Coordinates of C-alpha atoms and ligand atoms in Angstrom, one line a residue:
X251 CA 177.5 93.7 127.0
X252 CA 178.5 97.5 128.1
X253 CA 177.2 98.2 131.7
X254 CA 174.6 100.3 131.3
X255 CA 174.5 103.3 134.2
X256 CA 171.1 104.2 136.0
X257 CA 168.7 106.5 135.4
X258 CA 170.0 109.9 136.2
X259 CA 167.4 110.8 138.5
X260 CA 168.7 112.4 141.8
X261 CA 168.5 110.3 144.9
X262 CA 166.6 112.8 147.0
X263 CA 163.7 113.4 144.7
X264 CA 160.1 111.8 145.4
X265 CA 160.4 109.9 142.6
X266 CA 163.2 107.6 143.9
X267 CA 162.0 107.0 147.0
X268 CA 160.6 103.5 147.3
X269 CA 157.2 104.1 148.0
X270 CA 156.5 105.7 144.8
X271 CA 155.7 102.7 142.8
X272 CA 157.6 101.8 139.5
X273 CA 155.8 99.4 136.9
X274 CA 155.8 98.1 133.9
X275 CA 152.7 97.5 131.6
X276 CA 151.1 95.5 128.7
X277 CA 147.5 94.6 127.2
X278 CA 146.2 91.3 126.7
X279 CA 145.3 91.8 123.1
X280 CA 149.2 93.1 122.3
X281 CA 150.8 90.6 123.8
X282 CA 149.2 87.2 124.1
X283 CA 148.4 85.9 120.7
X284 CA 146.6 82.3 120.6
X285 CA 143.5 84.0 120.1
X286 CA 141.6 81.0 119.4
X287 CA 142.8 78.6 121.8
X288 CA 141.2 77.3 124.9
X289 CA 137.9 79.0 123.7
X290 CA 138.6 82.3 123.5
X291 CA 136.0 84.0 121.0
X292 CA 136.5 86.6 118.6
X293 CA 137.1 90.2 119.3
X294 CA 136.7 93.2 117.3
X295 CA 140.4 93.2 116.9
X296 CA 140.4 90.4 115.8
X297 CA 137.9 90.8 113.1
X298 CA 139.5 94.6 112.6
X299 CA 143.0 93.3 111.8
X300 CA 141.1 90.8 109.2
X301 CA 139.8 94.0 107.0
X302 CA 142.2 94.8 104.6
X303 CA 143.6 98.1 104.5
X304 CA 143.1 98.5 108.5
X305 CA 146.6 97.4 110.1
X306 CA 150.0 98.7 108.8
X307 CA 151.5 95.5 106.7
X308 CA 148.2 93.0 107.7
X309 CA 149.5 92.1 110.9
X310 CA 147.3 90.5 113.3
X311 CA 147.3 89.6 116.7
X312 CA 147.1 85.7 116.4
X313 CA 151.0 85.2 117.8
X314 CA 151.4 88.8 119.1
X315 CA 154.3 88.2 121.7
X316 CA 153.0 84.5 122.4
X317 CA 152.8 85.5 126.0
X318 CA 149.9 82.9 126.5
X319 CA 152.0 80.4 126.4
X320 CA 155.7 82.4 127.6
X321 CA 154.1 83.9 130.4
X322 CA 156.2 82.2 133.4
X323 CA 159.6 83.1 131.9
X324 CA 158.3 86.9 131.0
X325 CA 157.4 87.1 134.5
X326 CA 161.1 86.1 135.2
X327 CA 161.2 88.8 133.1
X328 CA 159.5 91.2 134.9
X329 CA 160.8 90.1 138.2
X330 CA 164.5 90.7 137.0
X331 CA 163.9 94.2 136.3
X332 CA 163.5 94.5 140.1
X333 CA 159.9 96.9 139.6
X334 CA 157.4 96.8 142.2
X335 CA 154.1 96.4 140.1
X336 CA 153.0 95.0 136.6
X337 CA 150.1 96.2 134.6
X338 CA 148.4 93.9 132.3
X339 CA 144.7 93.5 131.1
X340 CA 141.9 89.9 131.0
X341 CA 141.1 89.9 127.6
X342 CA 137.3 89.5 127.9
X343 CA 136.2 87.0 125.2
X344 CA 138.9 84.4 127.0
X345 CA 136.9 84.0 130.3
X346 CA 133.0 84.6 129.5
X347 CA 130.8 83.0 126.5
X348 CA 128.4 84.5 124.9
X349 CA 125.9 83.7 127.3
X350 CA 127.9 85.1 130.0
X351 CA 129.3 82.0 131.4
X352 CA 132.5 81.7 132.7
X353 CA 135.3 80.1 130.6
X354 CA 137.4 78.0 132.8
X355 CA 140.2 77.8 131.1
X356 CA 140.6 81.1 130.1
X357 CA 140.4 82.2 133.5
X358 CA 142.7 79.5 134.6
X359 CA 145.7 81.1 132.3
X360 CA 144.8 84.7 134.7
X361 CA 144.6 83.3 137.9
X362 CA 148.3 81.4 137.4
X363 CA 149.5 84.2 136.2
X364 CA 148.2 86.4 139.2
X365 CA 149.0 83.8 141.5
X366 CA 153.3 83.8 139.8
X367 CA 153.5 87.3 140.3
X368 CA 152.4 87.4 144.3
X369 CA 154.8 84.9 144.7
X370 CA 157.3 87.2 142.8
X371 CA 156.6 89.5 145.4
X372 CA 155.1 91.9 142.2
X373 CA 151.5 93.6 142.8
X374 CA 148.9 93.5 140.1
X375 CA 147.3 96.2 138.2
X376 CA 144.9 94.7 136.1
X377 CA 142.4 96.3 133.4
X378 CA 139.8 94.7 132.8
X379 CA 138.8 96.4 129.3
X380 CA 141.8 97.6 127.0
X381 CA 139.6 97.1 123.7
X382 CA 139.2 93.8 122.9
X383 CA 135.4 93.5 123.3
X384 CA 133.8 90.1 122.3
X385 CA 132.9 90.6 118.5
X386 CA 129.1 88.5 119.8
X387 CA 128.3 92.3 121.6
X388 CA 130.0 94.5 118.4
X389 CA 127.0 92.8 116.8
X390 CA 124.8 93.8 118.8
X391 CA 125.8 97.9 118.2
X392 CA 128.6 97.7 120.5
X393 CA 129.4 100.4 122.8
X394 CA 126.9 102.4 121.0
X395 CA 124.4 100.0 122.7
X396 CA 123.2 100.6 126.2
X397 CA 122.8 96.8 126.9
X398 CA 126.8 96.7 126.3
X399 CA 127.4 98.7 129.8
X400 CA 125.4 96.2 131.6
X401 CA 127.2 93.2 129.8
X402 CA 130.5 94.6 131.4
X403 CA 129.3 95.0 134.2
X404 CA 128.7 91.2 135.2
X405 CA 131.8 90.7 133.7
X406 CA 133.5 93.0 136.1
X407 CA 131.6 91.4 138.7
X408 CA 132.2 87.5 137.1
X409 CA 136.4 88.7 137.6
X410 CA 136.0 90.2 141.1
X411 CA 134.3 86.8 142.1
X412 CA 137.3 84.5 140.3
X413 CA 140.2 86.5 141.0
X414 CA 139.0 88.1 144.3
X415 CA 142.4 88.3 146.0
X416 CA 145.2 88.6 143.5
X417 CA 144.7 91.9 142.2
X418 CA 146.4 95.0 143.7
X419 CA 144.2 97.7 141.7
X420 CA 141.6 96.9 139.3
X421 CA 141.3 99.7 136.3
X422 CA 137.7 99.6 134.9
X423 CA 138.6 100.5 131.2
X424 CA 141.6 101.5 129.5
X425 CA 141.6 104.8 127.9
X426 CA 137.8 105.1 127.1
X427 CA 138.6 108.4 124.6
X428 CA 140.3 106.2 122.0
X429 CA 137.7 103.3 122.7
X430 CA 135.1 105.9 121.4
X431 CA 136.6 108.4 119.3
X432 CA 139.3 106.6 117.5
X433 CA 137.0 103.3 117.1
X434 CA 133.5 105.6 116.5
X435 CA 134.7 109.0 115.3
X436 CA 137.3 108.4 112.8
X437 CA 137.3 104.4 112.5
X438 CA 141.3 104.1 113.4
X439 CA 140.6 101.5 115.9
X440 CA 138.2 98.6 115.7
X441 CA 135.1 98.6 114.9
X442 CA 136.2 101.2 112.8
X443 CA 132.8 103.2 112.7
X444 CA 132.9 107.0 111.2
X445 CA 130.1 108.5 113.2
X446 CA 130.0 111.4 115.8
X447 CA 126.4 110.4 117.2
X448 CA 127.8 107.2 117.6
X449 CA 130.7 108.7 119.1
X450 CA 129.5 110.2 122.3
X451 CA 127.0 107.8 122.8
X452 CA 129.6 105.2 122.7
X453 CA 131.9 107.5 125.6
X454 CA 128.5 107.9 127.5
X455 CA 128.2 104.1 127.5
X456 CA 131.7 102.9 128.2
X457 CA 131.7 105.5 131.6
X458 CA 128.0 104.1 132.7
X459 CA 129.7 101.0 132.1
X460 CA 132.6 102.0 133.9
X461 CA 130.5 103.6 137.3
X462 CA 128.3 100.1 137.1
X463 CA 131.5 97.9 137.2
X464 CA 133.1 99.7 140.1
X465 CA 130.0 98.5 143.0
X466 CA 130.5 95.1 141.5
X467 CA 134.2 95.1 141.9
X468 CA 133.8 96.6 145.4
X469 CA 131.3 94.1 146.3
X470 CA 133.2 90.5 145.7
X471 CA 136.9 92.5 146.2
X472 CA 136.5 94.5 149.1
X473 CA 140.4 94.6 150.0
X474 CA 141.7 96.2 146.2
X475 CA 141.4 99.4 144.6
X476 CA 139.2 100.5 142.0
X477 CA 139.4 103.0 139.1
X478 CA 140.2 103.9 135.9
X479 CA 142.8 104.6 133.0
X480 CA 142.5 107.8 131.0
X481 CA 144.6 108.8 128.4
X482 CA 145.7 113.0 128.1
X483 CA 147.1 115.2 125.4
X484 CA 148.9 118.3 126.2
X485 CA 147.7 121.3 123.3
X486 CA 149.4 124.5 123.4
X487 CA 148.6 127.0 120.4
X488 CA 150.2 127.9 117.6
X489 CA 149.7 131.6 118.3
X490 CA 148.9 134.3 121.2
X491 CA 145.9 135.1 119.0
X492 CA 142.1 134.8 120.5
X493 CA 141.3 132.3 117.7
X494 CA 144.5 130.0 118.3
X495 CA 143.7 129.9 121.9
X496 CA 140.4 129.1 121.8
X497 CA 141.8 126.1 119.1
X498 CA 143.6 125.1 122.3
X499 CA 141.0 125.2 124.4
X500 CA 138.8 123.3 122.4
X501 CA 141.8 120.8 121.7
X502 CA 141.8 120.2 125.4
X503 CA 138.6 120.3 125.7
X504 CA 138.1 116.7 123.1
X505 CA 141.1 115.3 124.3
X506 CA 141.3 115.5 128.6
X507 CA 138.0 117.0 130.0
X508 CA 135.3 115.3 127.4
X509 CA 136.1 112.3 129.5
X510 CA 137.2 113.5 132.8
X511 CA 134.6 115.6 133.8
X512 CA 131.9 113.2 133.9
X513 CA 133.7 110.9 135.8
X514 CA 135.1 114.0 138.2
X515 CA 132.5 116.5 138.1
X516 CA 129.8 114.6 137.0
X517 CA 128.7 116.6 133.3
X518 CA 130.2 117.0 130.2
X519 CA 132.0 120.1 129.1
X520 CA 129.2 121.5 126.9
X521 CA 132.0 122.6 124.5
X522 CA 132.5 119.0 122.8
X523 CA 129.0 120.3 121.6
X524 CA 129.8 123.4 120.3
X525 CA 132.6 121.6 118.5
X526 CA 130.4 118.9 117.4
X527 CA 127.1 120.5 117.5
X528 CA 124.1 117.7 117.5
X529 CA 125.7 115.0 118.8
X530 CA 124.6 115.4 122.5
X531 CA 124.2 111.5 124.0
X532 CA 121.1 109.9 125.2
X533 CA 121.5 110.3 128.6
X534 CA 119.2 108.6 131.3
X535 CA 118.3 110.0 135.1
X536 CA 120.7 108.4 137.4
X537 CA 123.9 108.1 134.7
X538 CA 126.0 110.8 136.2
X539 CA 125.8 110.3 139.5
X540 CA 126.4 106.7 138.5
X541 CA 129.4 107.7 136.1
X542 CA 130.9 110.3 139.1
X543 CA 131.5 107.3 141.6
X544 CA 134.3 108.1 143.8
X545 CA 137.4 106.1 142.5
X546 CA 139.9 105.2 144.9
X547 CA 142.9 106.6 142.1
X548 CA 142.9 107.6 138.7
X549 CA 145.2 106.1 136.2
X550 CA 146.9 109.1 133.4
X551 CA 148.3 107.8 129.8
X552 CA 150.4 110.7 128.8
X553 CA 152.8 110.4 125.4
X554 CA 152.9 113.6 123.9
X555 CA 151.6 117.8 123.2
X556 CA 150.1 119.0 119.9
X557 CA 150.3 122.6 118.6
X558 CA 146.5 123.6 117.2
X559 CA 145.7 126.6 115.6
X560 CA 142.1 128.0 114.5
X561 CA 140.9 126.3 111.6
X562 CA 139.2 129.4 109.8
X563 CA 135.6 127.8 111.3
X564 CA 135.0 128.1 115.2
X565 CA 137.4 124.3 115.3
X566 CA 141.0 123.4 115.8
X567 CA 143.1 121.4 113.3
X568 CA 147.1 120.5 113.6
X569 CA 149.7 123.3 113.3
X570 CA 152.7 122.0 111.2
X571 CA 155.0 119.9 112.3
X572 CA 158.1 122.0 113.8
X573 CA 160.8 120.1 112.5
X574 CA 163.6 121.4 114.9
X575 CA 161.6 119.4 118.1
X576 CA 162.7 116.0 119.2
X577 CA 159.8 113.5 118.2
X578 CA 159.6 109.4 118.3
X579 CA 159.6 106.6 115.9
X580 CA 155.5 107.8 116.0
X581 CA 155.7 111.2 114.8
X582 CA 154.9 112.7 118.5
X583 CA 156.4 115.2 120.1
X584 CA 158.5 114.6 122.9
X585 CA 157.5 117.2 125.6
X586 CA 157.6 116.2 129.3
X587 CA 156.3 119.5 130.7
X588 CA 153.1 118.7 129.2
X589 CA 152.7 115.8 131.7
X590 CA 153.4 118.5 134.3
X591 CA 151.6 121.3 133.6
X592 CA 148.5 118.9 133.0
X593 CA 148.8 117.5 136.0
X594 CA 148.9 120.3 138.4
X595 CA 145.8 121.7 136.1
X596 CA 144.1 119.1 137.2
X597 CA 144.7 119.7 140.4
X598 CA 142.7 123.1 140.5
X599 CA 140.1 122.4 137.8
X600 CA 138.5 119.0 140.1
X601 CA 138.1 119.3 143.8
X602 CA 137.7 115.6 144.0
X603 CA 140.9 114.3 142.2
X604 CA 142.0 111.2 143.5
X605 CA 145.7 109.9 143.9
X606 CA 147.0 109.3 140.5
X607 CA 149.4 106.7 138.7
X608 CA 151.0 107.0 135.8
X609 CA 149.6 104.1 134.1
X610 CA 151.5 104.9 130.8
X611 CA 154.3 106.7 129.4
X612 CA 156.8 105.4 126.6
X613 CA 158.1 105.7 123.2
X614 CA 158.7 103.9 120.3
X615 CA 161.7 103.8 118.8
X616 CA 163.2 101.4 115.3
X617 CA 165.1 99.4 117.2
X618 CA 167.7 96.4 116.7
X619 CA 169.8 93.7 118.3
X620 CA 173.3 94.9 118.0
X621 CA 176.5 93.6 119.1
X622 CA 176.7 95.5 122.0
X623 CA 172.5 95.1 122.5
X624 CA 169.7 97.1 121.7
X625 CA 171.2 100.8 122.2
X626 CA 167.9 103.4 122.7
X627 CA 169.6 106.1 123.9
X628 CA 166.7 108.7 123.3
X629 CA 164.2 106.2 125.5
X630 CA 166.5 106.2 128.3
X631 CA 166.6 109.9 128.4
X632 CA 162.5 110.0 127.8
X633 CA 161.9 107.9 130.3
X634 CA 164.2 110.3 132.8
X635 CA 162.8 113.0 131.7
X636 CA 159.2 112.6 132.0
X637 CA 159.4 110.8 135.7
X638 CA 161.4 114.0 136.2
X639 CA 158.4 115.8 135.2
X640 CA 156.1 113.7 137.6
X641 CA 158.5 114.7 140.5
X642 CA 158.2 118.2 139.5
X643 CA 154.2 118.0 139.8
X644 CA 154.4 116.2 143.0
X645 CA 156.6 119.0 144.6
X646 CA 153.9 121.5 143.2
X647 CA 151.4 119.5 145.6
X648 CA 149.7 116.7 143.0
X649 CA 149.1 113.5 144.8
X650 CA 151.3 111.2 142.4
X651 CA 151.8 107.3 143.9
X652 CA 153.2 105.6 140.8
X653 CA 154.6 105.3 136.9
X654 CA 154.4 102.6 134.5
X655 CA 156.4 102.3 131.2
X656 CA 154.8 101.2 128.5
X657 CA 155.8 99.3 127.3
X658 CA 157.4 95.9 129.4
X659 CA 158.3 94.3 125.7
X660 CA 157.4 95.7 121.9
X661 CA 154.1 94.3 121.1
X662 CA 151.2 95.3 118.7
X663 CA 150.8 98.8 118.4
X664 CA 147.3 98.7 117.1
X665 CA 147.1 100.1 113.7
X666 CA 150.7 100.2 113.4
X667 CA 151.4 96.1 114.0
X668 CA 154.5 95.5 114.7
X669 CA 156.5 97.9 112.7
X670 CA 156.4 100.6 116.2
X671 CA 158.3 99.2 119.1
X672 CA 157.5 100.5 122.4
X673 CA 159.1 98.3 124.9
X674 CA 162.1 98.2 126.6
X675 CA 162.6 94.5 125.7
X676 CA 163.0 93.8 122.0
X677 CA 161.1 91.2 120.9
X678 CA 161.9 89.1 117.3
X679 CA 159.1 88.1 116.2
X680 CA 160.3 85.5 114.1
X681 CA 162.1 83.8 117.3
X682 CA 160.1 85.3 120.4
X683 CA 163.6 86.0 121.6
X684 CA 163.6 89.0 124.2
X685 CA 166.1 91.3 124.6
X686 CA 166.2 93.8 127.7
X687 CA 167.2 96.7 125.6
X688 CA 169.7 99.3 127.2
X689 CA 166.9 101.0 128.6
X690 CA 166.0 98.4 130.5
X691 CA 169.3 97.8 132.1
X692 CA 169.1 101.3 133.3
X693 CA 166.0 101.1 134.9
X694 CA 166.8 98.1 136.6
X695 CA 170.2 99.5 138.2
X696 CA 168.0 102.5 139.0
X697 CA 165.8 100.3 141.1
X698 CA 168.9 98.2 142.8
X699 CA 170.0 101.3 143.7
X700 CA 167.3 102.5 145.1
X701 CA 166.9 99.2 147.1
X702 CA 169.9 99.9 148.3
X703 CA 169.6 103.4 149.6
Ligands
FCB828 C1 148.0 103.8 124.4 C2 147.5 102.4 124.6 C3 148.5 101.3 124.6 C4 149.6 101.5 123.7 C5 150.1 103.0 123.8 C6 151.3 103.3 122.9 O1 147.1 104.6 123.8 O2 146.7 102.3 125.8 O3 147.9 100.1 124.4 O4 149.3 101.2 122.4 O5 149.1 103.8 123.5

């Protein structure tokens, strides 16, 4: 095995100081497989991966990574790469019943694993919804349906009761955007719905949701913090024209503030209607306010930028592709200043912003065990470069506390299966062998040598 040297990231910069936390994350529903076992009920992934046509190749997330059942030597795992933090999510229909009981054993698997990683020495960073809603409430209209907000809310409640303790930060959802637009807009997640009505009622439900969950968690886990994950996309456009910029602006305007100005400023940016006119949600006295709770940080998903331009009829649609930019196994650009520049935005656009982690940020690349390991050159110099780009936006003032690569091991990728791999272990799915891939041997030296300093 070649050494593998650290990140390059200079010792003096914020960034590798040891109180800026370095983590590494997962989801339930990527990584754990044995969906049906100790009475875990359906999900709408589960019954999503089942449609055919849905998931690249029909894979499914029945044996995922097998974590359920490897989860003491991947927290070995974890622990070896010497990070301060881990970032996983309770998959919901393992530890309530349709009724809303708690399921024992499903919460059992949770509170070992909680329990392993405090004695690791690792704090927790736990999500409580990264998608996999109980297919029992999809039936019922899913996040389209008001009663579904309530529903997670005493399941926020029901975890902050059982794992009261163990958990360093609690996020309330996981990228609510793609929950809603990707599963309601254009059906590329489960449930796979094609409806803009349905669309930003869904968002309007997963926030009240959200701001209903965070008393609850408060109440029964006084001691942790609360708040959410939101995914952002950096737009620039195509052209200096009026019309491309606008494009931009509207681009923006679906992908960052649709969602983080109700939770910030407590309305939505009355441009999601202009660019889908009519679809204004049912919204009822008290949601806003309710949706605008303080949060004690704010978690930022950031992968990539697009380039818009005017689309000939007041919306935006995709520039093509420059072919001379660097981009990932996914097709995305790689552009770290967009992490950046979005960041210190933020800063002036909401008075209120909380400290933020970097719950996020990876790539996928086609990797493969080699003699000499699993070489991923262009991730090592990714991941340097965007936690570069952090440190740039902290020194411009932006309250920045932590990072997270995604991904701790290649797992699902959603509609991809596993044909995309994200983490910086390699996983063989045939096997379940892992392989720390280069990349992770330079993160972990990073982190010994920062120990060190
Ligand atoms: C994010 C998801 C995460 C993972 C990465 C690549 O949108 O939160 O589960 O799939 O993308």
């Amino acid at each position: 095995m070649p050494s593998i040297p650290p990140l390059n990231i200079p010792a003096n910069s914020a960034i590798a100081q040891r109180e800026f936390l370095i983590g590494v994350a997962t989801a339930s529903f990527q990584i754990e497989g044995a969906s049906k076992e100790d009475g875990r009920l359906p999900s709408i992934w589960d019954t999503y991966c089942n449609e055919p046509g849905r998931v690249l190749h029909g894979d499914t997330g029945e044996v995922a990574c097998d974590h359920y059942h490897r989860w003491e030597s991947d927290v070995d795992l974890i622990a070896n790469l010497g990070v301060d933090a881990y970032r996983l999510s309770v998959a919901w229909p393992r530890v309530m019943d349709e009724k809303g009981r708690p399921n024992a054993k499903g919460l059992d698997f949770y509170k070992r694993l909680l329990d392993r990683l405090q004695e690791k020495g690792l704090q927790s960073y736990v999500t409580l919804y990264h998608w996999d809603l109980p297919q029992h409430l999809q039936d019922k209209g899913g996040w389209a349906n008001r009663e579904t907000a309530y529903r997670f809310a005493d399941y926020a409640e029901l975890m902050a009761r059982e794992l009261s303790g163990k958990v360093t930060a609690w996020a309330t959802l996981n990228e609510p955007w793609c929950s809603a637009y990707l599963g309601y807009g254009i059906g590329r997640h489960a449930p796979g719905i094609t409806d803009l009505r349905q669309t930003t009622q869904a968002l309007h439900h997963l926030l009240l949701g959200h701001g209903l969950a965070l008393p609850a968690l408060q109440a029964h886990d006084p001691q942790s913090m609360k708040g959410i994950v939101c995914n952002i996309g950096a737009a620039t456009p195509a052209t200096d024209s009026p019309q491309d910029r606008d494009a931009a602006h509207l681009s923006l305007t679906q992908q960052n503030q649709w969602v983080l100005d109700p939770l910030l400023l407590g309305s939505y940016p009355q441009d999601i209607f202009r660019l889908w006119p009519g679809t204004e949600p049912l919204v009822l006295e008290g949601d806003m306010k309710t949706i605008s709770t303080p949060l004690d940080f704010l978690g930022i998903n950031y992968y990539f930028r697009t380039v818009v331009q005017a689309d000939g009829h007041g919306r935006y649609t995709e520039a093509p592709h420059d072919m001379t930019v660097e981009r990932t196994q996914m097709g995305w650009e790689v552009y770290p200043q967009g992490l950046r520049d979005l960041l210190i935005d933020f800063r002036s656009r909401y008075p209120t912003l909380p400290p933020i982690y970097i719950t996020e940020n990876g790539m996928a690349s086609d990797d493969s065990v080699g003699d000499n390991g699993v070489a991923d050159p262009q991730r090592i110099r990714f991941l340097e470069r965007h936690l570069m780009a952090v440190n740039e936006a902290m020194m411009a003032g932006v309250d920045v506390r932590g990072y997270f690569i995604w991904s701790l091991m290649d797992n699902f990728e959603w509609a991809y299966g596993y044909e995309r791999r994200f983490g910086i272990t390699h996983v063989d799915y045939t096997t379940q062998v892992r392989t720390p891939k280069h990349s992770a041997q330079a993160v972990q030296a990073f982190l010994q040598q920062r120990k060190q300093a």
